[in-house]
PDB file of C-alpha atoms and ligand atoms in Angstrom:
ATOM      1  CA  MET A   1      34.963  -8.006  -8.184  1.00 74.00           C
ATOM      2  CA  GLU A   2      34.977 -10.639  -5.413  1.00 86.00           C
ATOM      3  CA  LYS A   3      32.300 -10.911  -2.918  1.00 90.00           C
ATOM      4  CA  GLU A   4      32.551  -8.624  -0.233  1.00 92.00           C
ATOM      5  CA  ASN A   5      31.110  -8.653   3.344  1.00 95.00           C
ATOM      6  CA  LYS A   6      29.862  -5.598   4.848  1.00 95.00           C
ATOM      7  CA  ILE A   7      27.886  -4.092   7.633  1.00 97.00           C
ATOM      8  CA  CYS A   8      24.761  -2.470   7.184  1.00 97.00           C
ATOM      9  CA  GLN A   9      25.025   1.163   8.167  1.00 96.00           C
ATOM     10  CA  SER A  10      21.271   1.055   9.708  1.00 95.00           C
ATOM     11  CA  CYS A  11      20.867  -2.211  11.527  1.00 97.00           C
ATOM     12  CA  LYS A  12      24.643  -3.181  12.003  1.00 97.00           C
ATOM     13  CA  ASN A  13      23.837  -6.744  10.684  1.00 97.00           C
ATOM     14  CA  LYS A  14      26.310  -8.536   8.304  1.00 96.00           C
ATOM     15  CA  PHE A  15      25.481  -8.996   4.876  1.00 96.00           C
ATOM     16  CA  THR A  16      27.365  -9.666   1.576  1.00 95.00           C
ATOM     17  CA  ILE A  17      27.517  -8.368  -1.809  1.00 95.00           C
ATOM     18  CA  GLU A  18      28.134 -10.967  -4.677  1.00 93.00           C
ATOM     19  CA  SER A  19      30.508 -10.402  -7.380  1.00 92.00           C
ATOM     20  CA  ASP A  20      27.490 -10.773  -9.876  1.00 92.00           C
ATOM     21  CA  ASP A  21      25.791  -7.958  -7.832  1.00 93.00           C
ATOM     22  CA  PHE A  22      29.038  -5.968  -8.292  1.00 92.00           C
ATOM     23  CA  ALA A  23      28.981  -6.569 -12.158  1.00 92.00           C
ATOM     24  CA  PHE A  24      25.399  -4.994 -11.925  1.00 93.00           C
ATOM     25  CA  TYR A  25      26.296  -1.942 -10.212  1.00 94.00           C
ATOM     26  CA  GLU A  26      29.139  -1.476 -12.347  1.00 93.00           C
ATOM     27  CA  LYS A  27      26.413  -1.479 -15.459  1.00 94.00           C
ATOM     28  CA  MET A  28      24.166   0.645 -14.004  1.00 94.00           C
ATOM     29  CA  LYS A  29      26.945   3.160 -13.090  1.00 94.00           C
ATOM     30  CA  VAL A  30      25.672   3.123  -9.100  1.00 93.00           C
ATOM     31  CA  PRO A  31      27.784   2.561  -6.084  1.00 93.00           C
ATOM     32  CA  ALA A  32      27.494  -0.723  -4.053  1.00 93.00           C
ATOM     33  CA  PRO A  33      24.597  -0.391  -1.267  1.00 94.00           C
ATOM     34  CA  THR A  34      25.498   0.262   2.224  1.00 95.00           C
ATOM     35  CA  PHE A  35      22.203  -0.966   3.623  1.00 96.00           C
ATOM     36  CA  CYS A  36      21.638  -4.767   3.871  1.00 97.00           C
ATOM     37  CA  PRO A  37      18.856  -6.077   1.754  1.00 95.00           C
ATOM     38  CA  ASP A  38      16.374  -6.252   4.515  1.00 96.00           C
ATOM     39  CA  CYS A  39      16.711  -2.654   5.490  1.00 96.00           C
ATOM     40  CA  ARG A  40      16.839  -1.697   1.608  1.00 95.00           C
ATOM     41  CA  SER A  41      13.402  -3.602   1.446  1.00 92.00           C
ATOM     42  CA  GLN A  42      11.800  -1.551   4.361  1.00 92.00           C
ATOM     43  CA  ARG A  43      12.899   1.629   2.781  1.00 90.00           C
ATOM     44  CA  ARG A  44      11.345   0.792  -0.657  1.00 87.00           C
ATOM     45  CA  MET A  45       8.119  -0.229   1.290  1.00 84.00           C
ATOM     46  CA  ALA A  46       8.025   3.008   2.843  1.00 83.00           C
ATOM     47  CA  TRP A  47       7.008   4.777  -0.255  1.00 81.00           C
ATOM     48  CA  ARG A  48       3.413   2.672   0.306  1.00 82.00           C
ATOM     49  CA  ASN A  49       1.573   4.186   3.018  1.00 88.00           C
ATOM     50  CA  GLU A  50      -1.225   1.662   2.996  1.00 87.00           C
ATOM     51  CA  ARG A  51      -2.926   2.357   6.367  1.00 90.00           C
ATOM     52  CA  SER A  52      -2.043   5.332   7.842  1.00 94.00           C
ATOM     53  CA  LEU A  53      -4.508   8.210   7.367  1.00 97.00           C
ATOM     54  CA  TYR A  54      -4.726  11.781   7.930  1.00 97.00           C
ATOM     55  CA  LYS A  55      -6.789  15.212   7.831  1.00 96.00           C
ATOM     56  CA  ARG A  56      -5.529  17.937   5.793  1.00 95.00           C
ATOM     57  CA  LYS A  57      -6.603  20.851   3.626  1.00 95.00           C
ATOM     58  CA  ASP A  58      -6.829  20.473  -0.162  1.00 96.00           C
ATOM     59  CA  GLY A  59      -4.196  22.248  -2.048  1.00 94.00           C
ATOM     60  CA  LEU A  60      -6.557  23.589  -4.891  1.00 93.00           C
ATOM     61  CA  THR A  61      -9.770  24.117  -2.810  1.00 94.00           C
ATOM     62  CA  GLY A  62      -8.667  24.528   1.090  1.00 95.00           C
ATOM     63  CA  GLU A  63     -11.278  22.237   1.966  1.00 95.00           C
ATOM     64  CA  ASP A  64     -10.828  19.177   4.528  1.00 96.00           C
ATOM     65  CA  ILE A  65      -9.815  16.135   2.985  1.00 96.00           C
ATOM     66  CA  ILE A  66      -8.583  12.565   4.136  1.00 96.00           C
ATOM     67  CA  SER A  67      -5.167  11.764   2.836  1.00 96.00           C
ATOM     68  CA  VAL A  68      -2.452   9.398   2.936  1.00 95.00           C
ATOM     69  CA  PHE A  69       0.171  12.508   3.339  1.00 95.00           C
ATOM     70  CA  SER A  70       0.173  13.985   6.651  1.00 95.00           C
ATOM     71  CA  PRO A  71      -0.236  17.782   6.898  1.00 95.00           C
ATOM     72  CA  ASP A  72       3.237  18.797   7.525  1.00 94.00           C
ATOM     73  CA  LYS A  73       4.273  17.245   4.038  1.00 90.00           C
ATOM     74  CA  PRO A  74       5.475  20.467   2.440  1.00 87.00           C
ATOM     75  CA  PHE A  75       3.992  19.522  -1.164  1.00 90.00           C
ATOM     76  CA  ALA A  76       0.739  20.247  -2.464  1.00 94.00           C
ATOM     77  CA  VAL A  77      -1.916  17.420  -2.308  1.00 97.00           C
ATOM     78  CA  TYR A  78      -5.243  17.434  -3.919  1.00 97.00           C
ATOM     79  CA  GLY A  79      -8.294  15.730  -3.063  1.00 95.00           C
ATOM     80  CA  HIS A  80      -9.499  12.714  -5.298  1.00 91.00           C
ATOM     81  CA  GLU A  81     -12.253  14.736  -7.294  1.00 90.00           C
ATOM     82  CA  ASN A  82     -10.170  17.646  -7.919  1.00 94.00           C
ATOM     83  CA  TRP A  83      -6.916  16.074  -8.850  1.00 95.00           C
ATOM     84  CA  TRP A  84      -8.717  14.111 -11.330  1.00 94.00           C
ATOM     85  CA  SER A  85     -10.704  17.283 -12.595  1.00 95.00           C
ATOM     86  CA  ASP A  86      -9.557  19.702 -15.121  1.00 96.00           C
ATOM     87  CA  LYS A  87      -9.133  22.562 -12.626  1.00 96.00           C
ATOM     88  CA  TRP A  88      -5.330  22.001 -12.997  1.00 96.00           C
ATOM     89  CA  ASP A  89      -3.107  21.330 -15.938  1.00 95.00           C
ATOM     90  CA  PRO A  90      -0.136  18.918 -15.308  1.00 91.00           C
ATOM     91  CA  MET A  91       1.576  20.132 -18.322  1.00 93.00           C
ATOM     92  CA  ASP A  92       2.204  23.413 -16.451  1.00 95.00           C
ATOM     93  CA  TYR A  93       4.996  21.538 -14.334  1.00 95.00           C
ATOM     94  CA  GLY A  94       6.909  20.299 -17.357  1.00 92.00           C
ATOM     95  CA  GLN A  95      10.438  21.106 -16.924  1.00 92.00           C
ATOM     96  CA  GLY A  96      13.541  20.749 -19.309  1.00 94.00           C
ATOM     97  CA  TYR A  97      16.017  17.886 -18.598  1.00 95.00           C
ATOM     98  CA  ASP A  98      19.617  18.840 -17.644  1.00 96.00           C
ATOM     99  CA  PHE A  99      22.121  16.320 -18.745  1.00 97.00           C
ATOM    100  CA  ALA A 100      24.855  18.216 -16.479  1.00 97.00           C
ATOM    101  CA  LYS A 101      22.487  17.260 -13.421  1.00 96.00           C
ATOM    102  CA  PRO A 102      21.934  13.817 -11.945  1.00 96.00           C
ATOM    103  CA  PHE A 103      18.666  12.308 -12.684  1.00 96.00           C
ATOM    104  CA  PHE A 104      17.435  11.683  -9.353  1.00 95.00           C
ATOM    105  CA  ALA A 105      18.140  15.230  -8.061  1.00 96.00           C
ATOM    106  CA  GLN A 106      15.533  16.721 -10.849  1.00 96.00           C
ATOM    107  CA  PHE A 107      13.112  13.983 -10.745  1.00 94.00           C
ATOM    108  CA  ARG A 108      13.049  14.968  -6.744  1.00 92.00           C
ATOM    109  CA  GLU A 109      12.489  18.481  -8.028  1.00 93.00           C
ATOM    110  CA  LEU A 110       9.552  17.766 -10.179  1.00 94.00           C
ATOM    111  CA  MET A 111       7.703  15.449  -7.712  1.00 92.00           C
ATOM    112  CA  ALA A 112       7.679  18.265  -5.230  1.00 91.00           C
ATOM    113  CA  LYS A 113       6.143  20.656  -7.697  1.00 93.00           C
ATOM    114  CA  VAL A 114       3.612  18.406  -9.002  1.00 96.00           C
ATOM    115  CA  PRO A 115       0.342  18.091  -6.846  1.00 96.00           C
ATOM    116  CA  PHE A 116      -0.299  14.613  -5.412  1.00 96.00           C
ATOM    117  CA  LEU A 117      -3.490  12.788  -5.074  1.00 96.00           C
ATOM    118  CA  ALA A 118      -4.465  12.763  -1.223  1.00 96.00           C
ATOM    119  CA  ILE A 119      -5.872   9.134  -1.558  1.00 96.00           C
ATOM    120  CA  THR A 120      -6.984   6.218  -4.084  1.00 95.00           C
ATOM    121  CA  ASN A 121     -10.269   5.796  -2.884  1.00 95.00           C
ATOM    122  CA  ILE A 122     -12.575   5.399  -5.694  1.00 95.00           C
ATOM    123  CA  ASN A 123     -16.191   5.626  -6.017  1.00 95.00           C
ATOM    124  CA  PRO A 124     -16.431   5.090  -2.181  1.00 96.00           C
ATOM    125  CA  SER A 125     -20.010   4.993  -0.570  1.00 98.00           C
ATOM    126  CA  ASN A 126     -20.252   6.155   3.114  1.00 98.00           C
ATOM    127  CA  SER A 127     -16.332   4.763   2.822  1.00 97.00           C
ATOM    128  CA  GLU A 128     -14.061   7.430   3.300  1.00 95.00           C
ATOM    129  CA  TYR A 129     -11.577   6.384   5.466  1.00 97.00           C
ATOM    130  CA  CYS A 130     -10.385   3.582   3.177  1.00 97.00           C
ATOM    131  CA  SER A 131      -7.127   3.426   1.110  1.00 96.00           C
ATOM    132  CA  PHE A 132      -6.340   1.613  -2.114  1.00 95.00           C
ATOM    133  CA  ALA A 133      -9.883   0.997  -2.450  1.00 97.00           C
ATOM    134  CA  ASP A 134     -12.686   0.959  -4.970  1.00 97.00           C
ATOM    135  CA  GLY A 135     -16.183   0.503  -4.952  1.00 97.00           C
ATOM    136  CA  ASN A 136     -16.602   0.056  -1.277  1.00 98.00           C
ATOM    137  CA  LYS A 137     -20.136   0.780   0.387  1.00 98.00           C
ATOM    138  CA  ASP A 138     -20.400   1.490   4.101  1.00 98.00           C
ATOM    139  CA  CYS A 139     -16.996   0.420   5.105  1.00 98.00           C
ATOM    140  CA  TYR A 140     -14.376   1.678   7.586  1.00 98.00           C
ATOM    141  CA  LEU A 141     -10.615   1.272   7.667  1.00 98.00           C
ATOM    142  CA  CYS A 142     -10.479  -1.103   4.758  1.00 98.00           C
ATOM    143  CA  PHE A 143      -7.144  -1.175   2.684  1.00 97.00           C
ATOM    144  CA  ALA A 144      -6.403  -2.723  -0.521  1.00 97.00           C
ATOM    145  CA  ALA A 145     -10.052  -3.522  -0.735  1.00 97.00           C
ATOM    146  CA  GLY A 146     -12.429  -3.601  -3.639  1.00 98.00           C
ATOM    147  CA  TYR A 147     -16.221  -3.892  -3.502  1.00 98.00           C
ATOM    148  CA  ASN A 148     -17.248  -4.769   0.128  1.00 98.00           C
ATOM    149  CA  GLU A 149     -20.105  -3.781   2.003  1.00 98.00           C
ATOM    150  CA  ARG A 150     -20.422  -3.016   5.607  1.00 98.00           C
ATOM    151  CA  GLY A 151     -16.996  -3.977   6.312  1.00 98.00           C
ATOM    152  CA  SER A 152     -14.549  -2.895   8.701  1.00 98.00           C
ATOM    153  CA  TYR A 153     -10.796  -3.254   9.762  1.00 98.00           C
ATOM    154  CA  MET A 154      -9.762  -5.207   6.768  1.00 98.00           C
ATOM    155  CA  THR A 155      -6.950  -5.647   4.518  1.00 97.00           C
ATOM    156  CA  ARG A 156      -6.489  -7.153   0.629  1.00 97.00           C
ATOM    157  CA  VAL A 157     -10.204  -7.994   0.590  1.00 98.00           C
ATOM    158  CA  GLY A 158     -12.930  -8.289  -1.983  1.00 98.00           C
ATOM    159  CA  PHE A 159     -16.537  -8.630  -2.437  1.00 98.00           C
ATOM    160  CA  CYS A 160     -16.741  -9.232   1.502  1.00 98.00           C
ATOM    161  CA  LYS A 161     -20.275  -8.564   3.585  1.00 98.00           C
ATOM    162  CA  ASP A 162     -21.014  -7.757   6.892  1.00 98.00           C
ATOM    163  CA  SER A 163     -17.636  -8.790   8.190  1.00 98.00           C
ATOM    164  CA  LEU A 164     -14.876  -7.703  10.293  1.00 98.00           C
ATOM    165  CA  ASP A 165     -10.862  -8.120  10.884  1.00 98.00           C
ATOM    166  CA  LEU A 166     -10.019  -9.970   7.755  1.00 98.00           C
ATOM    167  CA  LEU A 167      -7.022 -10.348   5.809  1.00 98.00           C
ATOM    168  CA  GLY A 168      -6.370 -11.640   2.291  1.00 98.00           C
ATOM    169  CA  CYS A 169      -9.845 -12.847   1.841  1.00 98.00           C
ATOM    170  CA  SER A 170     -12.681 -12.890  -0.835  1.00 98.00           C
ATOM    171  CA  LYS A 171     -16.540 -13.352  -1.043  1.00 98.00           C
ATOM    172  CA  ASN A 172     -16.537 -13.517   2.816  1.00 98.00           C
ATOM    173  CA  GLU A 173     -19.770 -13.051   4.635  1.00 98.00           C
ATOM    174  CA  LEU A 174     -20.767 -12.569   8.272  1.00 98.00           C
ATOM    175  CA  CYS A 175     -17.121 -13.701   8.985  1.00 98.00           C
ATOM    176  CA  TYR A 176     -14.621 -12.675  11.415  1.00 98.00           C
ATOM    177  CA  ASP A 177     -10.935 -12.782  11.913  1.00 98.00           C
ATOM    178  CA  ASN A 178     -10.253 -14.965   9.178  1.00 98.00           C
ATOM    179  CA  VAL A 179      -6.834 -15.334   6.949  1.00 98.00           C
ATOM    180  CA  ASN A 180      -6.879 -16.030   3.164  1.00 98.00           C
ATOM    181  CA  CYS A 181     -10.514 -17.571   3.391  1.00 98.00           C
ATOM    182  CA  ASN A 182     -12.719 -17.520   0.147  1.00 98.00           C
ATOM    183  CA  ASP A 183     -16.496 -17.997  -0.434  1.00 98.00           C
ATOM    184  CA  SER A 184     -17.342 -18.497   3.286  1.00 98.00           C
ATOM    185  CA  TYR A 185     -20.218 -17.597   5.141  1.00 98.00           C
ATOM    186  CA  GLY A 186     -20.317 -17.312   9.209  1.00 98.00           C
ATOM    187  CA  LEU A 187     -16.553 -18.688   9.667  1.00 98.00           C
ATOM    188  CA  TYR A 188     -14.594 -17.286  12.262  1.00 98.00           C
ATOM    189  CA  PHE A 189     -10.904 -17.275  13.283  1.00 98.00           C
ATOM    190  CA  SER A 190      -9.695 -19.430  10.208  1.00 98.00           C
ATOM    191  CA  GLN A 191      -7.046 -19.811   7.750  1.00 98.00           C
ATOM    192  CA  ASN A 192      -6.377 -20.832   4.444  1.00 98.00           C
ATOM    193  CA  CYS A 193      -9.999 -22.114   4.089  1.00 98.00           C
ATOM    194  CA  LYS A 194     -12.477 -22.126   1.206  1.00 98.00           C
ATOM    195  CA  ASN A 195     -16.261 -22.643   1.083  1.00 98.00           C
ATOM    196  CA  CYS A 196     -16.812 -23.231   4.712  1.00 98.00           C
ATOM    197  CA  THR A 197     -19.956 -22.562   7.027  1.00 98.00           C
ATOM    198  CA  GLY A 198     -20.554 -21.995  10.464  1.00 98.00           C
ATOM    199  CA  SER A 199     -17.283 -23.092  11.729  1.00 98.00           C
ATOM    200  CA  TYR A 200     -14.352 -21.687  13.881  1.00 98.00           C
ATOM    201  CA  PHE A 201     -10.802 -22.494  14.077  1.00 98.00           C
ATOM    202  CA  LEU A 202     -10.630 -24.087  10.853  1.00 98.00           C
ATOM    203  CA  TYR A 203      -7.148 -24.648   9.201  1.00 98.00           C
ATOM    204  CA  ASN A 204      -6.721 -25.659   5.520  1.00 98.00           C
ATOM    205  CA  CYS A 205     -10.540 -26.640   5.157  1.00 98.00           C
ATOM    206  CA  ARG A 206     -12.735 -27.000   2.242  1.00 98.00           C
ATOM    207  CA  SER A 207     -16.515 -27.188   2.419  1.00 97.00           C
ATOM    208  CA  CYS A 208     -16.854 -27.950   5.751  1.00 97.00           C
ATOM    209  CA  ASN A 209     -19.869 -26.996   7.793  1.00 97.00           C
ATOM    210  CA  ASN A 210     -20.675 -26.587  11.477  1.00 98.00           C
ATOM    211  CA  CYS A 211     -16.997 -27.430  12.471  1.00 98.00           C
ATOM    212  CA  ILE A 212     -14.575 -26.412  15.148  1.00 98.00           C
ATOM    213  CA  GLY A 213     -10.794 -26.617  15.493  1.00 98.00           C
ATOM    214  CA  CYS A 214     -10.553 -29.085  12.125  1.00 97.00           C
ATOM    215  CA  VAL A 215      -7.575 -29.153  10.088  1.00 97.00           C
TER     216      VAL A 215
HETATM  217 ZN1  LIG B 301      20.119  -3.519   7.807  1.00 85.76          ZN
END
């Protein structure tokens, strides 16, 4: 098929479907998209709730838990400990595959039956309000974060201590408001830096000490 210009049914912007794309949809036996690539990407990413946490009941025990699923969601959600326990058997939810029905309809049916893991927060120590997290201690609102201590409001961080408001950082200590900075101590408001100490407003710096506004 020739390439075709379309209007996205969501954002109403124009987008193009190339002839190669049509060949792929043909091969996969799926219809051509009616959403533009950006809107499709948003819909895919909506599957990963990284930073919204809710209080709800554990579907197995009724106790209060923290979850990435809001309480109005109709399916069962089990807290971390119960979900990983032998108190329930995932095999109980097995069902035969019906070749006469579409795959995704059956997948959805199965997905709605099997209990969901409330949140991925492995071995937290006083760090209950963290998600996609592992081994954090005394942390609060840290997401995609591992092995941090006494940190808050951080995303995609690892091995940071006594720090706040970091994005994409590792091994920061006593740091604040950095993006993509590693192995730094007492570094503030900086981006793309490594091994810097006691400095403010740095960009793309390496091994700087006591600097302000360097690039
Ligand atoms: Zn769109």
